Amino acid sequence: MLIETRPYKKIHFGISLGLTVFYSSAVVIIPLLGLFIHSLGIGVSGILEVFSDERIRSALFLSFSVGIISAILNLFIGFLFAWVLVRYNFPFKKLLDTLIDLPFTLPTAVAGIALTTIYSQKGIIGSYFETWGIKIAYTPIGIVIALVFIGFPFVVRTVQPVIEELPKELEESARCLGATPFQTFYKVLLPELWPSILAGTGMAFARSIGEYGSVVFISGNIPGKTEILPLLIVTKLEQYEYEKATSIALVMLLTSFAFMFLINLLQDRASKKLS
Amino acid sequence: MKKFTRISTIKPTISAILCIFLSLGALFTVAADSTFLHVSFDPTRELYEEINKSFLKQWKEKKGSEFAIQQSHGGSGKQARAVIDGLDADVVSLALSYDIDSISTKSGLIDANWQKKLPNNSVPYYSTIVFLVRKSNPKKIKDWDDIVKPGVSIITPNPKTGGGARWNYLAAYGFAKRKYKSDEKATAFIKALFKNTSVLDTGARGSTTTFVQRGIGDVLITWENEAKLSLDEEKRSGKNTLEVVYPSESIKAETPVAVVTKTATEKGNLEKATTYLEFLYTKEGQSIISKHFFRPTDAATAKASAKEFPNIKLFSLSDLGETWDSAQKKHFADAGVFDAIYKTQ
């Protein structure tokens, strides 16, 4: 029997579209609008005033700098994981593959507590570094570790399928034409992989900007030193200052959106160049 | 050939689904109305589990009917916000009256004169702020002055994110203000204290974990009941690494309760809610309270449990010439004393 489907790219105001619009408004659009409306109450000058506070500015700086550092680390770690998982066979590979999703499903507070236990001055790894005079927990280094933990699956899961899809012939012909392994990787494989690596890193970055649960445990939350922006939002809420809280959230949202947009643009250009 | 499912067959399905949803919704509202919800702050979980059991038993004996009490626990401010935003609480018991006042002024769910409705300003039990130190007290911490000395590492929660943490802060501030008789000196004292603070957790429980489990810091500033609970837990697991130190004086941390009048009336729970809170003041209620390391307000119970609660000098917020409103504005609001501490560092 022949099954007919609707043609793609044709506008149908059917039930499915209706439901999609309904759910996206209920879950995404209306809450985001609420954010705008809430923070508009104090106006642009009010928002600027919120960010004139030294403490908020240093938290903004901290959040974005640890976000960028952890995103870059995730780029390398995530790519390595994806590469190893696709290209090599080893015992318990399936198990490792499953473990990578754990940060997605684990409540981040649990991760935060576990990481703090290990990396604090009395912890297994932390005490080792302590003898070298390096503190990990309750410093920005600790925050970066937590962010790497929650972010690297994004890179792995976006890059992995692309590596899987790479035709083997591509590599083989490059080698046959006399390219060294490094040249093959750099000139043949990497251009194919760039877009997905960028996309994964961008997602990991955006995720880490807003991360709260794991960071509050490992950061120590000292104002001006290890206090992150999401914590300041919670602080403002605790003081019933909804407008200030939402205006911080709004600035974070816009900045993250700008980053994501930029990355999408780069990704688009990279894939256009390929085709 | 039939192209798609005809719309006429979809419509009844949709209306059927809608019907199911609506009736489910109705079911839930009915279910929500028949429950009794107590919204409280973090460290009272075990206390109210026991209170509820006794109260429900008594209620059944007297009234012959049964109902269930649901408990919700979390940071005091967070809980207050949840009630303001629509969490259907019948009664609240929070860490500070400022949070109940906030519910009252921001939502009108609680009567403005709530503090006059129950004995002792609606405070059935209180606690105080003490120190928890490592066994045999290696840093020789005896009083507030000892913890601001250089080289002492303090653990205390962030007063901006935890209601209970504001009591810690005000205990230290009050001590300094009473001793040095000046606002500037008290502020300098607080500054020195937070300079010595190495981890600012978001809540009291978090600070206890940092100090007890992770072994960070020399002294934990904490509630008496939290300190005693930690000792109790150590005893049960056969460890002995901690000591409680009572400073020369500390704050009377009054933890109030209130009926959420509007919600309780709407749910038909007003009588239950009032009787429930009154139960806290009875002999039975008070003895359960003292068992859970909160200080009872009933004189006879206090006398009976005097061994548990050393008699230290306690000052109240009003002894400092403050109300919660003024303390909040002066110390914890934006650009208050607490913010200034970290600005100049």
XYZ file of C-alpha atoms in Angstrom:
620
model
C 0.000 0.000 0.000
C 1.194 3.412 -0.801
C 1.423 5.796 2.088
C 1.069 9.363 1.129
C 2.630 12.031 3.231
C 2.170 15.736 3.146
C 4.714 17.600 1.074
C 7.438 19.314 3.019
C 7.809 23.072 3.154
C 4.175 23.753 2.586
C 2.285 25.702 5.152
C -0.488 23.740 6.801
C -2.278 25.251 9.709
C -3.034 21.813 11.003
C -3.297 20.437 14.482
C 0.377 19.583 14.690
C 1.421 23.142 13.932
C -1.145 24.436 16.376
C 0.179 22.219 19.136
C 3.767 23.191 18.343
C 2.950 26.868 18.568
C 0.927 26.333 21.723
C 3.637 24.406 23.532
C 6.451 26.665 22.448
C 4.516 29.687 23.675
C 3.580 28.100 26.962
C 7.044 26.779 27.681
C 9.424 29.211 25.984
C 7.933 32.361 24.566
C 5.603 33.509 27.347
C 8.125 32.935 30.179
C 10.776 34.821 28.212
C 8.340 37.642 27.548
C 7.626 37.688 31.265
C 11.338 38.161 31.842
C 11.357 41.170 29.542
C 8.257 42.688 31.063
C 9.450 42.140 34.627
C 12.785 43.800 33.984
C 11.316 46.579 31.860
C 9.745 47.819 35.077
C 13.036 49.448 36.014
C 13.919 50.539 32.485
C 17.231 50.562 30.670
C 18.731 53.053 33.095
C 17.667 50.796 35.963
C 19.377 47.825 34.333
C 22.518 49.891 33.799
C 22.377 50.883 37.437
C 22.175 47.238 38.489
C 25.342 46.589 36.528
C 27.111 49.621 37.928
C 27.457 47.625 41.135
C 31.009 46.432 41.473
C 29.915 43.091 42.841
C 27.616 42.356 39.954
C 30.214 43.419 37.432
C 32.838 41.153 38.927
C 30.339 38.276 38.960
C 29.543 39.008 35.319
C 33.224 38.952 34.492
C 33.778 35.755 36.465
C 30.788 33.942 34.961
C 31.794 34.739 31.413
C 35.504 34.132 31.859
C 35.086 30.727 33.518
C 32.433 30.002 30.875
C 34.876 30.735 28.064
C 37.750 28.816 29.676
C 35.600 25.771 30.341
C 34.115 25.921 26.836
C 37.603 25.877 25.320
C 38.619 22.970 27.546
C 35.404 21.191 26.602
C 36.199 21.688 22.936
C 39.377 19.634 23.292
C 38.133 17.121 25.843
C 34.826 16.583 24.070
C 36.471 16.169 20.702
C 38.968 13.696 22.111
C 36.185 11.660 23.701
C 34.148 11.627 20.502
C 37.151 10.636 18.417
C 38.180 7.823 20.730
C 34.627 6.521 21.002
C 34.178 6.335 17.234
C 37.610 5.303 16.038
C 38.780 2.819 18.636
C 37.520 -0.372 20.117
C 38.216 -1.260 23.702
C 36.588 -3.130 26.554
C 33.658 -1.383 28.274
C 33.342 1.046 25.383
C 29.552 0.878 25.523
C 29.654 1.612 29.227
C 31.840 4.686 28.714
C 29.533 5.800 25.928
C 26.601 5.643 28.330
C 28.478 7.347 31.159
C 28.973 10.435 29.003
C 25.250 11.180 29.237
C 25.367 11.145 33.012
C 25.947 14.889 33.444
C 22.754 15.407 31.413
C 20.651 13.365 33.787
C 22.334 13.867 37.137
C 20.971 16.726 39.255
C 23.831 19.183 39.033
C 23.787 19.750 42.800
C 24.788 16.107 43.222
C 27.679 16.634 40.837
C 28.644 19.784 42.724
C 28.702 18.033 46.075
C 30.637 15.088 44.699
C 33.205 17.301 42.968
C 33.628 19.440 46.081
C 34.232 16.346 48.193
C 36.975 15.204 45.860
C 38.593 18.561 45.164
C 38.429 20.213 48.601
C 41.613 20.544 50.667
C 40.745 17.322 52.486
C 39.533 15.441 49.409
C 41.339 12.690 47.476
C 42.556 14.888 44.640
C 42.348 18.239 46.431
C 44.675 17.171 49.245
C 47.273 16.123 46.685
C 47.200 19.541 45.033
C 47.193 21.179 48.447
C 50.709 19.881 49.053
C 51.737 21.846 45.952
C 50.016 24.914 47.350
C 47.224 24.799 44.778
C 43.667 25.183 45.992
C 40.963 23.852 43.692
C 37.637 23.860 45.507
C 36.436 27.331 46.548
C 38.476 28.994 43.791
C 37.716 29.744 40.115
C 39.633 26.563 39.208
C 36.967 24.564 41.007
C 34.246 26.379 39.110
C 35.937 25.559 35.801
C 36.093 21.874 36.778
C 32.375 21.821 37.557
C 31.603 23.539 34.260
C 33.776 21.144 32.284
C 31.894 18.285 33.893
C 28.459 19.569 32.949
C 29.513 20.844 29.509
C 31.615 18.211 27.767
C 28.735 15.877 26.814
C 27.381 18.639 24.572
C 30.552 18.577 22.486
C 30.799 14.774 22.463
C 27.210 14.272 21.396
C 27.327 16.808 18.587
C 30.681 15.752 17.172
C 30.314 11.976 17.542
C 27.719 11.427 14.777
C 29.671 13.619 12.362
C 32.840 11.579 12.870
C 30.804 8.438 12.341
C 29.508 9.743 9.040
C 32.900 10.708 7.651
C 33.574 8.497 4.609
C 36.638 6.378 5.108
C 37.622 6.974 1.485
C 38.285 10.587 2.268
C 41.086 9.739 4.603
C 42.370 6.900 2.458
C 42.631 8.997 -0.658
C 44.385 11.755 1.240
C 46.954 9.263 2.498
C 47.320 7.729 -0.983
C 48.021 11.164 -2.397
C 50.903 11.424 0.021
C 49.512 13.443 2.921
C 50.997 12.856 6.337
C 48.605 11.781 9.123
C 48.747 15.303 10.500
C 48.009 16.854 7.110
C 45.125 14.444 6.628
C 43.677 15.416 9.935
C 44.260 19.124 9.623
C 43.401 19.655 5.948
C 40.860 16.932 5.260
C 39.066 15.906 8.418
C 39.046 19.047 10.495
C 37.232 21.224 7.927
C 34.439 18.646 7.940
C 34.267 18.560 11.708
C 34.535 22.263 12.495
C 30.850 23.139 12.267
C 29.790 20.462 14.732
C 32.669 21.184 17.109
C 31.684 24.851 17.133
C 28.044 24.011 17.711
C 28.843 21.693 20.630
C 31.233 24.183 22.200
C 28.658 26.926 21.855
C 26.056 24.830 23.626
C 28.497 23.924 26.396
C 29.313 27.607 26.807
C 25.698 28.704 26.972
C 24.971 25.955 29.475
C 27.861 26.933 31.727
C 26.883 30.609 31.864
C 23.620 29.706 33.544
C 24.858 26.809 35.645
C 23.922 27.168 39.299
C 23.493 23.864 41.107
C 26.976 22.432 40.828
C 28.828 25.739 41.069
C 27.383 27.061 44.331
C 28.844 24.088 46.164
C 32.344 24.217 44.756
C 32.812 27.975 44.411
C 32.661 29.100 48.043
C 30.581 32.096 46.883
C 32.894 34.827 48.131
C 31.636 38.155 46.713
C 33.987 39.693 44.189
C 36.072 36.532 44.056
C 34.067 33.385 43.408
C 30.514 34.635 43.230
C 28.769 33.785 39.950
C 25.923 35.652 38.253
C 23.205 33.004 38.738
C 23.881 33.155 42.493
C 23.347 36.907 42.434
C 20.009 36.354 40.729
C 19.014 34.008 43.534
C 20.281 36.580 46.050
C 18.106 39.281 44.534
C 15.088 36.981 44.522
C 15.709 36.187 48.162
C 15.447 39.906 48.843
C 12.177 40.085 46.890
C 13.836 42.240 44.260
C 12.251 40.614 41.234
C 13.089 43.429 38.847
C 16.786 43.421 39.603
C 16.867 39.631 39.408
C 15.137 39.542 36.061
C 17.281 42.312 34.662
C 20.436 40.342 35.480
C 18.814 37.319 33.884
C 17.908 39.376 30.861
C 21.471 40.572 30.342
C 22.727 36.987 30.673
C 20.120 35.808 28.210
C 20.950 38.473 25.630
C 24.692 37.890 25.936
C 24.322 34.126 25.637
C 21.991 34.595 22.712
C 24.515 36.854 20.992
C 27.207 34.213 21.510
C 24.997 31.445 20.171
C 24.044 33.578 17.205
C 27.683 34.295 16.410
C 28.554 30.629 16.654
C 25.648 29.688 14.422
C 26.831 32.240 11.904
C 30.369 30.844 11.943
C 28.988 27.348 11.669
C 26.832 28.341 8.728
C 29.768 29.864 6.920
C 31.935 26.845 7.607
C 29.369 24.451 6.175
C 28.709 26.677 3.158
C 32.421 26.681 2.383
C 32.367 22.899 2.454
C 29.552 22.504 0.008
C -8.120 6.301 -1.513
C -8.517 8.082 1.757
C -5.916 10.777 2.002
C -5.924 11.744 5.628
C -7.940 10.917 8.640
C -11.029 12.962 8.241
C -11.382 15.899 10.552
C -14.748 14.664 11.789
C -13.100 11.638 13.391
C -10.431 13.791 15.022
C -12.863 16.181 16.668
C -14.514 13.669 18.994
C -11.055 12.413 19.976
C -9.940 15.901 20.892
C -13.046 16.587 22.900
C -12.600 13.272 24.669
C -9.027 14.179 25.554
C -10.136 17.615 26.711
C -12.821 16.055 28.884
C -10.295 13.763 30.495
C -7.924 16.678 31.139
C -10.628 18.853 32.593
C -11.945 16.175 34.896
C -8.398 15.364 35.979
C -7.906 19.032 36.700
C -11.077 19.139 38.751
C -9.957 16.028 40.599
C -6.647 17.666 41.457
C -8.237 20.854 42.748
C -10.504 18.819 44.994
C -7.530 16.792 46.172
C -5.495 19.946 46.806
C -8.302 21.470 48.832
C -8.594 18.537 51.177
C -4.920 18.550 52.082
C -3.253 20.530 54.789
C 0.080 22.071 53.916
C 2.693 23.298 56.343
C 5.467 25.361 54.758
C 8.547 25.566 56.926
C 12.279 26.229 56.737
C 15.129 23.754 56.485
C 16.160 22.411 59.895
C 12.640 21.753 61.238
C 11.891 18.705 59.115
C 12.393 16.102 61.820
C 10.766 18.291 64.462
C 7.523 18.645 62.542
C 7.409 15.025 61.520
C 7.080 14.212 65.187
C 4.808 17.151 66.004
C 2.444 16.134 63.210
C 2.210 12.579 64.450
C 1.280 13.647 67.985
C -1.068 16.366 66.825
C -2.978 14.134 64.429
C -3.375 11.530 67.151
C -4.793 14.124 69.503
C -7.048 15.551 66.797
C -8.466 12.128 66.085
C -9.169 11.492 69.756
C -10.903 14.841 70.145
C -12.657 15.325 66.830
C -12.884 11.770 65.590
C -11.744 12.741 62.109
C -8.503 12.183 60.290
C -6.462 14.223 57.864
C -2.939 14.321 56.552
C -0.391 17.096 56.966
C 1.994 17.739 54.137
C 5.320 19.349 54.901
C 7.422 21.512 52.656
C 10.932 22.531 53.708
C 13.526 24.804 52.151
C 15.388 28.043 52.690
C 13.206 30.433 54.676
C 13.177 33.214 52.075
C 12.592 30.760 49.257
C 9.630 29.291 51.091
C 8.144 32.718 51.754
C 8.453 33.528 48.088
C 6.734 30.279 47.136
C 3.787 31.155 49.379
C 3.607 34.666 47.894
C 3.669 33.165 44.410
C 0.792 30.833 45.209
C 1.941 27.761 47.121
C -1.232 26.745 48.997
C 0.128 26.795 52.555
C -2.282 26.652 55.496
C 0.381 27.454 58.059
C 3.943 28.724 57.810
C 6.811 28.470 60.265
C 9.848 30.408 59.123
C 13.282 31.413 60.340
C 12.491 35.078 60.813
C 9.450 37.262 61.170
C 10.647 39.388 58.266
C 9.748 36.550 55.897
C 6.233 36.183 57.321
C 5.842 39.975 57.211
C 6.833 39.846 53.563
C 4.116 37.302 52.826
C 1.656 39.497 54.646
C 2.551 42.751 52.890
C 3.202 41.358 49.434
C 0.278 38.976 49.132
C -2.195 39.816 51.890
C -2.635 36.092 52.578
C -1.651 36.559 56.209
C -3.283 39.157 58.449
C -1.076 42.145 59.219
C -1.481 41.585 62.981
C -0.394 37.931 62.790
C 2.190 38.312 65.511
C -0.473 39.217 68.058
C -2.602 36.146 67.393
C -0.565 33.550 69.267
C 1.203 33.671 72.611
C 4.708 35.080 72.910
C 4.498 37.104 69.674
C 3.694 33.927 67.729
C 7.061 32.448 68.655
C 6.527 28.942 70.122
C 10.224 28.117 70.259
C 13.516 29.867 69.685
C 17.165 29.090 69.348
C 20.468 30.887 69.530
C 23.712 31.119 67.633
C 26.737 29.180 68.903
C 30.093 27.920 67.647
C 31.008 24.466 66.514
C 34.751 23.812 66.687
C 37.099 20.863 66.198
C 37.668 18.514 69.127
C 39.758 19.987 71.991
C 39.372 23.427 70.404
C 42.840 23.858 68.824
C 42.328 27.573 68.082
C 41.156 28.238 71.674
C 37.884 29.820 70.633
C 35.885 30.935 73.642
C 33.988 33.995 72.502
C 33.165 36.172 69.504
C 36.414 38.121 69.876
C 38.448 34.971 69.299
C 37.018 34.194 65.897
C 37.969 37.507 64.292
C 41.650 37.048 65.145
C 43.903 36.624 62.120
C 44.443 33.020 61.076
C 41.062 31.700 62.158
C 39.032 30.287 59.315
C 35.281 30.778 59.730
C 32.441 28.964 57.988
C 29.085 30.725 57.931
C 26.306 30.900 55.350
C 25.655 33.956 53.201
C 23.175 36.294 54.919
C 21.955 37.455 51.550
C 20.767 34.028 50.499
C 19.783 32.420 53.793
C 17.289 33.718 56.323
C 18.942 31.765 59.120
C 22.303 33.193 58.172
C 21.001 36.671 59.030
C 20.686 35.552 62.646
C 24.377 34.535 62.600
C 25.317 37.919 61.255
C 23.155 39.822 63.727
C 24.483 37.750 66.630
C 28.028 38.823 65.804
C 26.999 42.395 65.103
C 24.946 42.579 68.284
C 27.803 41.250 70.395
C 30.186 43.879 69.029
C 27.683 46.678 69.264
C 26.879 45.881 72.889
C 30.506 45.460 73.815
C 32.061 48.423 71.988
C 28.980 50.647 72.095
C 29.484 52.021 68.622
C 28.112 51.299 65.185
C 31.450 51.855 63.471
C 33.250 49.402 65.736
C 30.513 46.837 65.246
C 30.796 47.260 61.490
C 34.567 46.871 61.686
C 34.031 43.698 63.717
C 31.686 42.279 61.090
C 34.200 43.199 58.422
C 36.958 41.302 60.227
C 34.613 38.346 60.654
C 33.805 38.068 56.967
C 37.450 38.593 56.085
C 38.114 35.398 58.015
C 35.272 33.569 56.282
C 36.600 31.118 53.741
C 33.384 29.606 52.372
C 30.001 31.314 52.134
C 27.465 28.601 51.477
C 23.967 29.519 50.389
C 22.268 27.994 53.440
C 22.857 26.765 56.982
C 22.841 23.089 56.014
C 25.411 23.737 53.299
C 27.730 25.371 55.822
C 27.370 22.452 58.217
C 28.323 20.070 55.411
C 31.357 22.164 54.497
C 32.539 22.231 58.099
C 31.655 18.747 59.313
C 31.904 16.553 56.223
C 34.637 18.323 54.280
C 36.647 19.378 57.325
C 37.102 22.958 56.099
C 37.530 25.795 58.613
C 38.239 26.167 62.330
C 34.842 27.352 63.494
C 31.292 27.062 62.228
C 28.863 29.769 63.283
C 25.579 27.983 63.534
C 22.236 27.550 65.237
C 22.290 25.758 68.539
C 19.909 23.065 67.288
C 22.027 22.515 64.165
C 25.183 22.219 66.294
C 23.520 19.755 68.646
C 22.180 17.772 65.727
C 25.709 17.455 64.328
C 26.997 16.198 67.691
C 24.076 13.809 67.878
C 24.831 12.437 64.448
C 28.502 11.998 65.279
C 27.574 10.130 68.424
C 25.383 7.764 66.450
C 28.124 6.993 63.932
C 30.676 6.541 66.734
C 32.758 9.586 65.854
C 33.935 12.294 68.203
C 35.553 15.173 66.362
C 33.451 18.199 67.304
C 32.733 20.454 70.256
C 30.103 23.115 70.900
C 31.318 26.427 72.290
C 28.847 28.851 73.866
C 29.942 32.480 73.515
C 29.492 34.884 76.442
C 26.353 36.230 74.848
C 24.396 35.652 71.702
C 21.186 36.528 69.955
C 17.748 35.162 70.725
C 16.834 33.745 67.334
C 13.059 33.865 67.359
C 11.365 31.643 64.813
C 7.701 32.565 64.386
C 4.680 30.700 63.072
C 1.491 31.963 61.462
C -1.765 30.785 59.957
C -2.076 31.715 56.299
C -5.563 32.984 57.009
C -6.835 33.542 53.506
C -5.674 30.218 52.087
C -6.734 28.216 55.147
C -10.185 29.812 55.090
C -10.623 29.089 51.398
C -9.618 25.481 51.921
C -11.839 25.152 54.979
C -8.807 24.463 57.144
C -8.902 27.466 59.451
C -9.840 25.536 62.578
C -7.280 22.831 61.901
C -4.583 25.409 61.250
C -5.284 27.362 64.423
C -5.465 24.271 66.615
C -2.299 22.964 65.005
C -0.293 26.048 65.885
C -1.795 26.177 69.375
C -0.622 22.611 69.853
C 2.963 23.869 69.621
C 2.419 25.743 72.883
C 1.047 22.746 74.791
C 3.122 20.632 77.192
C 3.327 17.847 74.642
C 4.309 20.155 71.786
C 6.912 21.907 73.893
C 8.561 18.707 75.016
C 8.856 17.489 71.410
C 10.372 20.863 70.550
C 13.013 20.583 73.247
C 13.768 17.044 72.147
C 14.694 18.433 68.755
C 17.064 20.956 70.296
C 14.932 24.047 69.883
C 14.491 26.041 73.086
C 10.945 25.803 74.455
C 9.108 28.981 75.514
C 7.032 27.261 78.183
C 8.689 27.892 81.555
C 8.078 24.436 83.000
C 9.387 22.625 79.923
C 12.368 24.962 79.812
C 13.139 24.095 83.432
C 12.899 20.390 82.736
C 15.257 20.603 79.786
C 17.640 23.140 81.323
C 20.487 20.646 81.134
C 20.234 20.624 77.340
C 20.277 24.376 77.018
C 23.038 26.169 78.916
C 21.965 29.467 80.320
C 23.786 32.095 78.281
C 23.021 35.772 78.031
C 20.659 36.332 75.129
C 19.815 39.657 73.540
C 16.946 40.140 71.139
C 16.731 42.173 67.994
C 14.856 44.909 69.808
C 17.668 45.078 72.388
C 19.833 46.242 69.505
C 17.293 48.911 68.729
C 16.371 47.230 65.469
C 13.301 45.765 63.846
C 13.598 43.294 60.992
C 12.673 46.019 58.588
C 15.418 48.361 59.738
C 17.985 45.566 60.053
C 17.173 44.389 56.546
C 17.577 47.899 55.115
C 20.734 48.676 57.037
C 22.611 45.412 56.698
C 21.371 43.132 53.981
C 19.718 45.259 51.316
C 21.773 46.378 48.334
C 24.517 48.797 49.320
C 23.988 47.860 52.966
C 26.726 47.003 55.444
C 27.203 43.478 54.101
C 27.739 44.699 50.544
C 30.168 47.346 51.772
C 32.343 44.694 53.450
C 33.214 43.114 50.153
C 33.455 46.335 48.224
C 36.458 47.640 50.086
C 38.411 44.429 50.057
